[in-house]
Amino acid sequence: MINIKEDKSLNILNHSCAHLMAQAIKRLYPEAKFWVGPVIDTGFYYDVDLGEKAIKEEDLPNVEREMKKISKDGKRIIREEVSKKEALEMFKDDEYKIDLINNMEEDSDITCYRQGEFVDLCRGPHVDTVKQIKNFKLLKVSGAYFKGDSKNKVMQRIYGVCFETPEDLTTYLDFLEEAKKRDHKKLGKELGLFMMSEYGPGFPFFLNNGMILRNELENFWYDEHTKEGYEFIKTPIMLNKDLWELSGHWYNYRENMYTSEIDEKTFAIKPMNCPGGMLVYKNSLHSYKDLPLRVGELGLVHRHEASGALNGLFRVRTFTQDDAHIFMMPSQIEQEVVRLIDFIDRMYSVFGLTYNIELSTRPEAKFIGNIEIWDKAEKVLADACHKAGRDCKINPGDGAFYGPKLDFHIKDSLGRVWQCGTIQLDMNLPERFDLTYVDSDGIKKRPVMLHRVIYGSIERFIGILIEHYAGAFPTWLAPVQVNVIPVNCNYHLEYASEVYNYLKENGIRTELDEREEKLGYKLRESVTKKIPISIIIGDKEKEEDLVSYRRYGSDKTYSVSKTMFVELLKNEIKDKRSKSKDSE
RNA sequence: GCCGAAAUAGCUCAACUGGUAGAGCAACUGACUUGUAAUCAGUAGGUUGUGGGUUCAAGUCCUAUUUUCGGCACCA
């Protein structure tokens, strides 16, 4: 996927296109007033105030037509420098531009760009003439708060995108189409993975196929974590309010927490697993010899997210974090983080996901602890990142109030980026819960704690995988791995059943299609359901004691013995391979 | 929560300015006995998200509400 903001010439072109759009809107809606029209990763937008009127989705073609007209006219785009006073005079009827100008420094050079009758306050640069702005598309309209503050009024935001060639535009629009086809909400329904209900907005129901996928992910997670020396716990969903006061959540996260009253006591459903994890740590005495102590929990949390934030499996109100808390001596942080980065790398590579790491540092205002410790902690994370052979981009001020963190941004098969894994240093909870370990000198000392997730949330990760694989999961994850299709049920059902039972006995998730339909019909359904392997059983297979199979997405057929087929498949599943090895 | 759009059969969708809901797929029944992406025929399936209202008449208009979608804000 392209990033328009980071491509210099595309950036300029898109910004000029935003001006062109504004000019067209001004022609069609003379009362329109404009706020800002920046370039974003996926194109540009412009925030517009149309007073009582509104531009609707169906009006966009009209605006596009006007834009084409202006583009054809081919006016030059002229840069003008004005003083602040002149600028205020020029835009005296436009409270938005006045707001912008007033926020500029007294002696700064203010530039405007003029094209025909339209002039806009802008830093530039722009393309030379509007003629160069040809291959664009307006994509959507939405509301957006003035200055991004939910206390302010809502303006209309109109999104578009522009390219240098018509081919590039088509490619991008095709990409959007492809992304739409992969929508996990659509595929989740079609493939019987999960459902939603009006009775539980934001609370997904997992169906049988979704559960198989989910269990595979969880099993994989447990296996890998066991190898990494983790131990596992399960802490309660609901705990007394007093605990949340102690952890600080009651004050910092109260409005997103579900609560329940019973026996005149308040209980809160956990929005995070850490406080429960703290109690487990405190349950026993810890020696420095036992550190780092790695404690994992697939923890079900509930968070009351704003209704408008909900989005399929990507944003839900209940989800399972693949959480773990690691308790260490301060001297162990770097080594442990390096180890974690390697671990996360191994987990992601199984799915064919690449990623970038970002370091989020101390927030400007709201943070606990002293700055020295923060600086040190940030340095440890950055060093660990480099030691692990990875670059990390700094994300200033984006850390949690209790510590800095490394965020893993994964890239899917369409090049889209998702935030999943995170490693967070916590300088708060060990203090609040008075955690200790006994050091070699017999003195109780404060451990350092790390929170970390790899999938992030299993629900969200499943959503990402659905879109990443377009619903065609690799064999190890596929709800149904093999579909056995007899060519003619009267003659081939017996041998087909034999093959089916043999696969079942070998732990392969298999279906037998014994309906009396034509092969083409049953095969089509196999493909529609995105089953990785379809086995066809007819006279030839029956006589020679073979299975013939083809894979999803290919029309090549291979014939092998039953035993060879099972061997091949078992290895493929064991290795969690995405690509098949059929050629031999 | 805010702005905008939408909700019709299990699924995907249709029904012009209000005139009393229809198709394909799926399901079921029967015929066909099938070799690599849809065999044919028939049957059944709906208080049009929910509650009010306007009207002789509402899927269609008004209103409230729920949910979903696209954004915004949020996501320590």
XYZ file of C-alpha atoms (C1' of nucleotides) in Angstrom:
660
model
C 0.000 0.000 0.000
C 1.244 3.461 -0.849
C 1.711 6.157 1.702
C 0.783 9.410 0.055
C 1.928 11.613 2.864
C 5.458 10.251 2.732
C 5.791 10.437 -1.067
C 6.933 14.000 -1.712
C 5.425 14.589 -5.144
C 2.197 12.757 -4.310
C 1.970 14.788 -1.145
C 2.113 18.068 -3.098
C -0.301 16.790 -5.726
C -2.833 15.720 -3.107
C -2.615 18.982 -1.288
C -3.212 20.852 -4.524
C -6.134 18.556 -5.153
C -7.591 19.574 -1.788
C -7.473 23.190 -2.974
C -9.075 22.222 -6.268
C -11.864 20.497 -4.346
C -12.330 23.546 -2.143
C -12.588 25.742 -5.218
C -15.227 23.474 -6.728
C -17.182 23.391 -3.475
C -17.024 27.172 -3.224
C -18.480 27.432 -6.725
C -21.314 25.029 -5.969
C -21.901 26.238 -2.414
C -20.887 29.919 -2.235
C -21.576 30.049 1.505
C -18.911 27.391 2.179
C -16.151 28.260 4.630
C -13.012 26.189 4.977
C -10.894 25.170 7.903
C -7.880 22.994 7.026
C -7.175 20.600 4.184
C -4.148 18.480 4.944
C -2.624 15.456 3.238
C -2.962 12.134 5.045
C -1.532 8.668 4.388
C -4.477 7.773 2.187
C -4.972 11.052 0.332
C -6.374 14.333 1.571
C -9.388 15.893 3.194
C -10.805 19.342 3.698
C -12.948 20.450 6.619
C -15.859 22.572 5.454
C -18.585 24.571 7.154
C -21.639 24.848 4.922
C -23.909 26.464 7.490
C -27.336 24.911 7.212
C -26.477 22.947 4.093
C -24.631 19.681 3.823
C -22.745 17.848 1.112
C -23.935 14.284 0.912
C -22.219 11.230 -0.492
C -24.435 11.449 -3.571
C -23.281 15.037 -4.203
C -19.652 14.018 -4.599
C -19.855 13.181 -8.335
C -21.182 16.670 -8.838
C -18.215 18.176 -7.033
C -15.886 15.945 -9.047
C -17.433 17.191 -12.267
C -16.823 20.788 -11.225
C -13.249 19.901 -10.295
C -12.663 18.396 -13.739
C -14.010 21.577 -15.306
C -11.662 23.776 -13.309
C -8.759 21.458 -14.045
C -9.469 21.682 -17.769
C -9.471 25.480 -17.595
C -5.863 25.056 -16.587
C -5.337 28.149 -14.446
C -1.902 28.626 -12.957
C -1.482 28.268 -9.238
C 0.114 31.458 -8.032
C 1.957 31.934 -4.766
C 1.445 35.273 -3.020
C 3.163 36.621 0.055
C 1.204 38.922 2.304
C 1.638 40.538 5.677
C -0.468 39.482 8.609
C -2.462 42.682 8.316
C -3.108 42.130 4.620
C -4.094 38.550 5.281
C -6.595 39.595 7.943
C -8.080 42.060 5.480
C -8.211 39.485 2.657
C -10.109 36.947 4.736
C -12.078 39.336 6.909
C -15.378 37.550 6.282
C -14.010 34.137 7.123
C -13.772 33.435 10.855
C -11.869 30.190 10.245
C -9.071 31.795 8.271
C -8.932 34.640 10.794
C -8.528 32.055 13.518
C -5.607 30.540 11.592
C -3.981 33.878 10.871
C -4.290 35.047 14.458
C -2.420 31.971 15.568
C 0.546 32.861 13.362
C 3.507 34.831 14.595
C 3.403 38.579 14.111
C 6.334 38.822 11.682
C 5.843 35.503 9.890
C 5.529 35.365 6.121
C 2.014 34.459 5.277
C 1.511 32.816 1.925
C -1.605 32.396 -0.140
C -2.180 30.365 -3.241
C -4.445 31.666 -5.967
C -5.996 29.762 -8.840
C -8.534 31.720 -10.877
C -11.113 33.257 -8.572
C -10.125 31.038 -5.652
C -7.536 31.978 -3.098
C -6.592 30.049 0.000
C -4.266 30.602 2.876
C -1.557 27.978 2.566
C 2.046 27.215 3.279
C 2.368 25.230 0.058
C 4.069 24.092 -2.024
C 1.683 23.301 -4.851
C 1.847 22.048 -8.409
C 2.184 24.747 -11.106
C -1.241 24.593 -12.703
C -4.555 22.989 -11.888
C -4.181 21.106 -15.161
C -1.831 18.688 -13.427
C -4.584 17.597 -11.068
C -6.489 15.074 -13.106
C -6.596 11.612 -11.624
C -8.570 12.069 -8.471
C -11.557 10.577 -6.723
C -13.641 11.879 -3.857
C -14.222 9.012 -1.478
C -16.383 9.880 1.477
C -17.885 12.583 3.655
C -18.090 12.551 7.408
C -18.375 14.764 10.430
C -15.271 15.934 12.236
C -14.956 18.076 15.315
C -13.570 21.572 14.785
C -9.935 21.461 15.919
C -10.415 17.802 16.772
C -12.088 18.596 20.075
C -15.321 16.808 20.901
C -16.531 19.884 22.796
C -16.501 21.896 19.555
C -19.018 21.906 16.766
C -18.909 19.373 13.973
C -17.688 20.349 10.523
C -18.008 18.349 7.361
C -14.896 16.526 6.294
C -14.611 15.461 2.693
C -12.007 12.877 1.750
C -10.361 12.311 -1.595
C -7.265 10.957 -3.218
C -5.201 11.971 -6.231
C -2.558 10.270 -8.356
C -0.154 11.140 -11.125
C -1.560 8.645 -13.604
C -5.003 7.151 -14.218
C -3.428 3.711 -13.801
C -2.242 4.543 -10.286
C -5.712 5.745 -9.386
C -7.279 2.562 -10.735
C -4.769 0.445 -8.836
C -5.639 2.255 -5.638
C -9.393 1.963 -6.181
C -8.902 -1.748 -6.887
C -7.032 -2.011 -3.614
C -9.993 -0.455 -1.813
C -12.286 -2.959 -3.523
C -10.041 -5.832 -2.500
C -9.978 -4.585 1.078
C -13.771 -4.457 1.038
C -13.951 -8.054 -0.168
C -11.747 -9.098 2.721
C -13.804 -7.279 5.341
C -13.712 -9.603 8.346
C -17.308 -8.789 9.250
C -18.469 -10.019 5.860
C -16.181 -13.064 5.786
C -16.884 -13.855 9.425
C -20.554 -14.200 8.555
C -19.981 -16.119 5.325
C -17.566 -18.567 6.890
C -19.546 -19.053 10.088
C -16.784 -17.719 12.328
C -18.665 -15.296 14.576
C -21.882 -13.346 14.903
C -23.176 -10.219 16.581
C -26.491 -9.596 18.263
C -28.520 -6.525 19.008
C -28.695 -7.796 22.570
C -24.971 -7.374 23.040
C -23.478 -4.554 21.017
C -19.723 -5.030 20.986
C -19.951 -8.526 22.458
C -19.081 -11.005 19.726
C -20.419 -14.574 19.693
C -17.941 -17.133 18.442
C -19.431 -19.865 16.271
C -18.068 -23.358 15.800
C -15.679 -22.463 12.953
C -14.476 -19.407 14.799
C -13.866 -21.479 17.901
C -11.662 -23.910 15.989
C -9.570 -21.033 14.708
C -9.460 -19.485 18.140
C -8.473 -22.707 19.857
C -5.660 -23.216 17.356
C -4.358 -19.734 18.118
C -4.607 -20.312 21.843
C -2.918 -23.710 21.650
C -0.119 -22.248 19.576
C 0.207 -19.478 22.151
C 0.368 -21.873 25.097
C 2.898 -24.128 23.333
C 5.237 -21.281 22.464
C 4.958 -19.680 25.890
C 5.648 -22.955 27.612
C 8.838 -23.259 25.557
C 9.746 -19.718 26.618
C 9.490 -20.591 30.285
C 6.170 -18.994 31.118
C 3.807 -20.217 33.791
C 0.068 -19.631 33.468
C -2.734 -18.333 35.616
C -6.403 -17.397 35.278
C -7.600 -14.537 37.453
C -11.269 -13.727 38.186
C -13.416 -11.689 35.813
C -14.851 -9.647 38.658
C -13.164 -8.271 41.770
C -14.005 -5.972 44.636
C -13.881 -2.255 43.967
C -11.260 -1.847 46.712
C -8.731 -3.615 44.510
C -9.396 -1.194 41.642
C -8.900 1.697 44.004
C -5.578 0.258 45.045
C -4.459 -0.254 41.452
C -5.590 3.222 40.451
C -8.005 2.007 37.799
C -10.999 3.258 39.740
C -9.738 6.809 39.238
C -8.142 6.467 35.844
C -10.478 4.126 34.042
C -13.757 4.272 35.934
C -16.008 5.379 33.078
C -15.075 2.394 30.952
C -15.674 -0.152 33.702
C -18.733 -2.352 34.145
C -19.777 -2.784 37.741
C -22.105 -4.944 39.735
C -23.643 -4.463 43.164
C -24.162 -7.412 45.459
C -24.415 -7.781 49.253
C -24.092 -4.006 49.403
C -20.633 -4.256 47.897
C -19.432 -2.966 44.547
C -17.608 -5.299 42.247
C -15.997 -4.261 39.003
C -15.509 -6.440 35.951
C -11.858 -6.313 35.049
C -10.867 -4.008 32.203
C -7.283 -5.268 32.594
C -5.610 -8.297 34.064
C -2.744 -6.701 35.940
C -4.296 -6.181 39.388
C -5.258 -9.858 39.551
C -1.731 -10.709 38.470
C -0.326 -8.568 41.280
C -2.348 -10.507 43.832
C -0.968 -13.756 42.458
C 2.591 -12.445 42.729
C 1.966 -11.429 46.324
C 0.540 -14.835 47.098
C 4.031 -16.186 47.637
C 7.529 -15.114 48.523
C 9.933 -14.660 45.615
C 13.663 -15.166 45.514
C 15.988 -13.350 43.120
C 16.814 -16.838 41.856
C 13.286 -17.187 40.441
C 13.506 -14.010 38.385
C 12.613 -13.199 35.698
C 9.258 -14.655 36.577
C 7.064 -14.885 33.498
C 3.373 -15.282 34.208
C 0.946 -15.584 31.304
C -2.808 -15.220 31.257
C -5.323 -15.357 28.446
C -7.497 -12.890 30.294
C -11.037 -11.938 29.367
C -11.551 -8.232 29.917
C -14.554 -5.926 29.504
C -14.340 -2.274 28.600
C -17.291 -0.039 27.947
C -16.158 1.540 24.685
C -18.105 4.417 23.134
C -20.881 3.099 20.898
C -19.442 4.793 17.829
C -16.066 3.134 18.357
C -17.356 -0.410 17.916
C -16.214 -2.129 14.763
C -16.587 -5.864 14.155
C -13.852 -7.753 15.962
C -11.468 -4.821 15.711
C -13.080 -2.850 18.472
C -15.264 -4.738 20.927
C -16.398 -4.387 24.513
C -15.126 -7.761 25.639
C -11.971 -9.427 24.473
C -9.200 -11.759 25.500
C -5.779 -10.294 25.997
C -2.866 -12.667 25.585
C -1.357 -11.014 28.572
C 1.751 -11.736 30.601
C 3.490 -9.996 33.426
C 7.192 -10.397 33.839
C 8.807 -9.590 37.163
C 12.532 -8.927 37.195
C 15.452 -7.264 38.841
C 16.256 -3.923 37.170
C 19.477 -5.415 35.795
C 17.506 -7.983 33.838
C 15.326 -5.631 31.816
C 17.440 -5.304 28.726
C 18.130 -8.982 28.280
C 14.494 -9.844 28.872
C 13.245 -7.280 26.362
C 15.689 -8.539 23.723
C 14.401 -12.039 24.352
C 10.819 -10.827 24.072
C 11.434 -9.087 20.771
C 12.892 -12.310 19.370
C 9.924 -14.221 20.713
C 7.365 -11.864 19.189
C 9.289 -12.005 15.925
C 8.978 -15.804 15.874
C 5.250 -15.675 16.611
C 4.464 -13.133 13.871
C 6.602 -14.799 11.230
C 4.419 -17.917 11.446
C 1.575 -15.796 10.053
C 3.761 -14.134 7.456
C 3.316 -10.795 9.159
C 6.102 -8.219 9.133
C 6.229 -5.347 11.591
C 7.846 -2.121 12.776
C 8.622 -1.236 16.353
C 7.858 2.163 17.851
C 9.069 3.483 21.181
C 6.466 5.568 22.993
C 8.051 7.920 25.471
C 7.006 9.902 28.552
C 3.790 11.899 28.185
C 4.110 15.671 28.518
C 1.860 16.170 31.499
C 0.331 13.082 33.015
C 2.991 10.679 34.240
C 4.206 9.231 37.502
C 7.742 8.821 38.824
C 10.714 11.060 38.229
C 12.139 12.043 34.887
C 15.525 10.429 35.475
C 13.961 7.007 35.872
C 11.868 7.602 32.777
C 14.898 8.569 30.702
C 16.698 5.483 31.895
C 13.743 3.229 31.170
C 13.324 4.677 27.688
C 16.999 4.129 27.004
C 16.802 0.509 28.141
C 13.920 -0.167 25.746
C 15.680 1.566 22.851
C 18.938 -0.291 23.554
C 17.161 -3.612 23.758
C 15.509 -2.881 20.434
C 18.865 -2.196 18.789
C 20.458 -5.214 20.426
C 17.704 -7.325 18.934
C 18.761 -5.919 15.581
C 15.671 -3.796 15.065
C 15.176 -0.121 14.360
C 12.666 1.740 16.417
C 10.856 4.919 15.585
C 10.277 7.274 18.490
C 6.714 8.186 19.275
C 7.181 11.133 21.607
C 4.768 11.524 24.508
C 2.722 8.469 23.614
C 3.760 6.296 26.546
C 1.384 5.167 29.277
C 1.293 7.282 32.421
C 3.046 4.461 34.283
C 5.896 3.810 31.875
C 7.338 3.830 28.342
C 6.501 1.091 25.854
C 7.492 -0.595 22.625
C 4.600 -0.999 20.191
C 4.589 -3.532 17.383
C 2.865 -2.394 14.215
C 2.231 -5.343 11.967
C 1.730 -5.179 8.230
C -0.769 -7.515 6.577
C -0.805 -8.993 3.079
C -2.396 -5.823 1.693
C 0.236 -3.648 3.353
C -2.159 -2.282 5.954
C -0.725 -1.582 9.378
C -2.226 -2.739 12.698
C -1.066 -2.215 16.228
C -0.942 -5.529 18.061
C 1.914 -6.410 20.324
C 3.241 -4.121 23.003
C 5.878 -4.313 25.701
C 5.264 -1.865 28.541
C 7.486 -1.059 31.457
C 5.446 -0.427 34.583
C 6.921 1.825 37.228
C 3.645 2.153 39.093
C 2.016 -1.125 40.089
C 4.989 -2.793 41.850
C 5.023 0.283 44.087
C 1.283 0.450 44.681
C 1.083 -3.254 45.475
C 4.314 -3.211 47.419
C 5.818 -6.111 45.455
C 9.098 -7.496 46.679
C 11.638 -10.205 46.052
C 14.389 -11.389 48.353
C 17.784 -10.501 46.919
C 21.069 -12.401 47.425
C 21.847 -10.213 50.411
C 18.619 -11.290 52.089
C 17.030 -7.875 51.749
C 13.573 -7.405 50.261
C 13.739 -5.309 47.132
C 11.285 -3.920 44.587
C 11.064 -5.847 41.303
C 10.530 -4.191 37.930
C 7.515 -5.249 35.955
C 6.770 -5.638 32.277
C 3.303 -5.992 30.739
C 3.241 -7.493 27.311
C 0.832 -8.846 24.733
C 1.638 -10.446 21.382
C -1.710 -10.962 19.660
C -2.948 -7.932 21.565
C -6.477 -9.204 21.690
C -7.346 -12.597 20.291
C -10.571 -11.215 18.827
C -8.811 -8.391 17.066
C -6.008 -10.645 15.909
C -8.564 -13.030 14.408
C -10.132 -10.071 12.611
C -6.732 -9.143 11.225
C -5.976 -12.728 10.193
C -9.319 -13.024 8.392
C -8.449 -9.961 6.315
C -4.778 -10.905 5.967
C -5.647 -14.341 4.539
C -8.874 -13.134 2.874
C -10.612 -15.944 4.756
C -8.463 -18.636 3.097
C -6.581 -19.804 6.158
C -3.471 -21.949 6.044
C -4.268 -25.582 6.762
C -3.266 -25.512 10.426
C -5.833 -22.770 11.140
C -8.613 -23.741 8.748
C -11.837 -24.801 10.512
C -12.288 -27.554 7.922
C -9.007 -28.751 6.498
C -10.108 -31.345 3.960
C -13.343 -31.892 2.071
C -13.811 -35.388 0.633
C -15.992 -35.444 -2.473
C -17.124 -38.720 -4.049
C -17.747 -38.305 -7.773
C -20.772 -40.592 -7.688
C -22.275 -41.482 -4.351
C -23.584 -44.821 -5.629
C -20.162 -46.127 -6.589
C -17.610 -44.121 -4.637
C -19.143 -43.411 -1.256
C -17.688 -46.495 0.359
C -14.081 -45.727 -0.533
C -14.650 -42.019 0.136
C -15.871 -42.893 3.639
C -12.794 -45.017 4.140
C -10.576 -42.047 3.225
C -12.683 -39.743 5.384
C -12.407 -42.017 8.418
C -8.691 -42.476 7.891
C -8.150 -38.704 7.905
C -10.364 -38.289 10.954
C -8.427 -40.957 12.802
C -5.290 -38.989 12.031
C -6.712 -35.874 13.620
C -7.383 -33.989 10.420
C -10.504 -31.849 10.380
C -12.369 -33.439 7.506
C -15.811 -33.291 5.942
C -17.452 -35.802 3.618
C -19.856 -34.410 1.032
C -22.232 -37.310 0.463
C -24.951 -35.345 -1.262
C -26.038 -36.666 -4.606
C -24.873 -33.691 -6.611
C -22.523 -33.265 -9.518
C -18.826 -33.004 -8.795
C -18.688 -29.464 -10.154
C -21.411 -28.371 -7.768
C -19.762 -29.853 -4.706
C -16.340 -28.597 -5.705
C -17.682 -25.116 -6.134
C -19.022 -25.174 -2.622
C -15.697 -26.441 -1.329
C -14.035 -23.442 -2.913
C -16.685 -20.998 -1.715
C -16.107 -22.192 1.815
C -12.362 -21.710 1.237
C -11.516 -25.218 2.418
C -7.750 -25.645 1.849
C -7.933 -29.105 0.304
C -10.610 -30.919 -1.687
C -10.198 -34.636 -2.257
C -11.934 -36.166 -5.252
C -12.765 -39.856 -5.121
C -13.850 -41.617 -8.316
C -13.210 -44.853 -10.201
C -9.523 -44.171 -10.710
C -8.866 -43.468 -7.035
C -10.934 -46.433 -5.909
C -9.176 -48.888 -8.233
C -5.653 -47.664 -7.551
C -6.200 -46.998 -3.868
C -5.225 -43.320 -4.217
C -6.520 -39.942 -3.236
C -6.637 -37.091 -5.740
C -6.604 -33.642 -4.236
C -6.532 -30.019 -5.240
C -5.913 -26.955 -3.158
C -7.902 -23.809 -2.719
C -6.840 -21.273 -5.327
C -5.326 -23.835 -7.686
C -6.786 -26.160 -10.300
C -3.863 -28.564 -10.238
C -4.707 -32.059 -9.075
C -2.238 -34.377 -7.387
C -2.707 -38.096 -6.812
C -0.968 -39.857 -3.951
C -1.579 -42.769 -1.624
C -3.678 -42.219 1.481
C -0.713 -42.660 3.759
C 1.450 -40.257 1.796
C -1.314 -37.703 1.794
C -1.722 -37.879 5.564
C 2.018 -37.636 6.059
C 2.217 -34.587 3.811
C -0.698 -32.910 5.549
C 0.440 -33.712 9.056
C 3.806 -32.127 8.362
C 2.201 -29.111 6.827
C 0.001 -28.665 9.895
C 2.803 -29.333 12.340
C 5.056 -26.764 10.658
C 2.145 -24.311 10.403
C 3.069 -23.767 6.793
C 1.269 -21.188 4.680
C 2.715 -22.506 1.439
C 2.174 -26.034 0.217
C 4.842 -28.472 -0.952
C 3.002 -30.554 -3.502
C 5.511 -30.773 -6.304
C 7.325 -33.906 -5.162
C -20.836 10.169 22.684
C -20.901 13.448 17.817
C -21.901 13.952 12.187
C -23.917 11.192 8.102
C -26.102 6.811 5.892
C -28.690 2.241 6.372
C -32.020 -1.862 8.377
C -37.206 -5.910 3.615
C -37.108 -14.252 3.663
C -31.285 -17.900 6.549
C -27.920 -14.935 2.723
C -27.541 -11.131 -1.413
C -30.851 -7.743 -3.127
C -35.751 -5.643 -5.748
C -40.573 -3.013 -4.980
C -41.438 4.698 -9.767
C -44.191 9.933 -7.305
C -48.026 6.092 -0.670
C -52.254 1.388 -3.499
C -51.411 -3.747 0.505
C -44.042 -7.458 -0.660
C -40.798 -10.184 -5.208
C -36.219 -12.630 -7.325
C -31.634 -15.484 -7.092
C -28.939 -18.537 -3.772
C -29.623 -21.607 0.589
C -33.486 -25.076 2.959
C -37.158 -28.977 2.054
C -39.532 -32.709 -1.689
C -38.981 -35.319 -6.195
C -36.505 -36.608 -10.791
C -31.484 -37.012 -12.832
C -26.413 -40.882 -11.119
C -23.042 -37.213 -12.140
C -14.773 -36.616 -13.141
C -12.771 -30.772 -11.399
C -16.470 -23.538 -9.772
C -23.694 -23.803 -10.037
C -28.774 -30.370 -13.502
C -34.082 -29.695 -13.699
C -38.955 -29.216 -11.498
C -41.853 -28.253 -7.297
C -42.794 -26.727 -1.926
C -42.301 -23.761 2.051
C -40.365 -19.383 3.887
C -42.140 -12.153 5.830
C -46.381 -8.233 11.772
C -40.604 -4.947 6.046
C -35.464 -3.804 13.312
C -38.901 -2.045 17.412
C -42.779 1.543 19.461
C -45.957 5.554 18.303
C -48.303 8.854 14.590
C -50.352 10.923 9.651
C -53.679 8.609 5.848
C -59.404 5.474 3.078
C -54.507 3.048 2.425
C -47.530 3.017 4.929
C -41.775 -1.134 3.260
C -42.466 3.903 1.275
C -44.282 10.000 4.906
C -43.478 12.004 10.246
C -41.549 10.803 15.199
C -39.022 8.182 19.046
C -35.816 4.185 19.817
C -32.290 -0.013 18.910
C -28.548 -1.913 15.956
C -25.099 -1.733 11.920
C -21.824 0.858 8.456
C -18.325 5.302 7.109
C -15.751 8.968 9.617
C -14.757 12.233 14.166
C -13.594 11.953 19.273
C -11.912 7.915 22.341
C -8.404 3.507 22.611
C -4.226 5.293 30.280
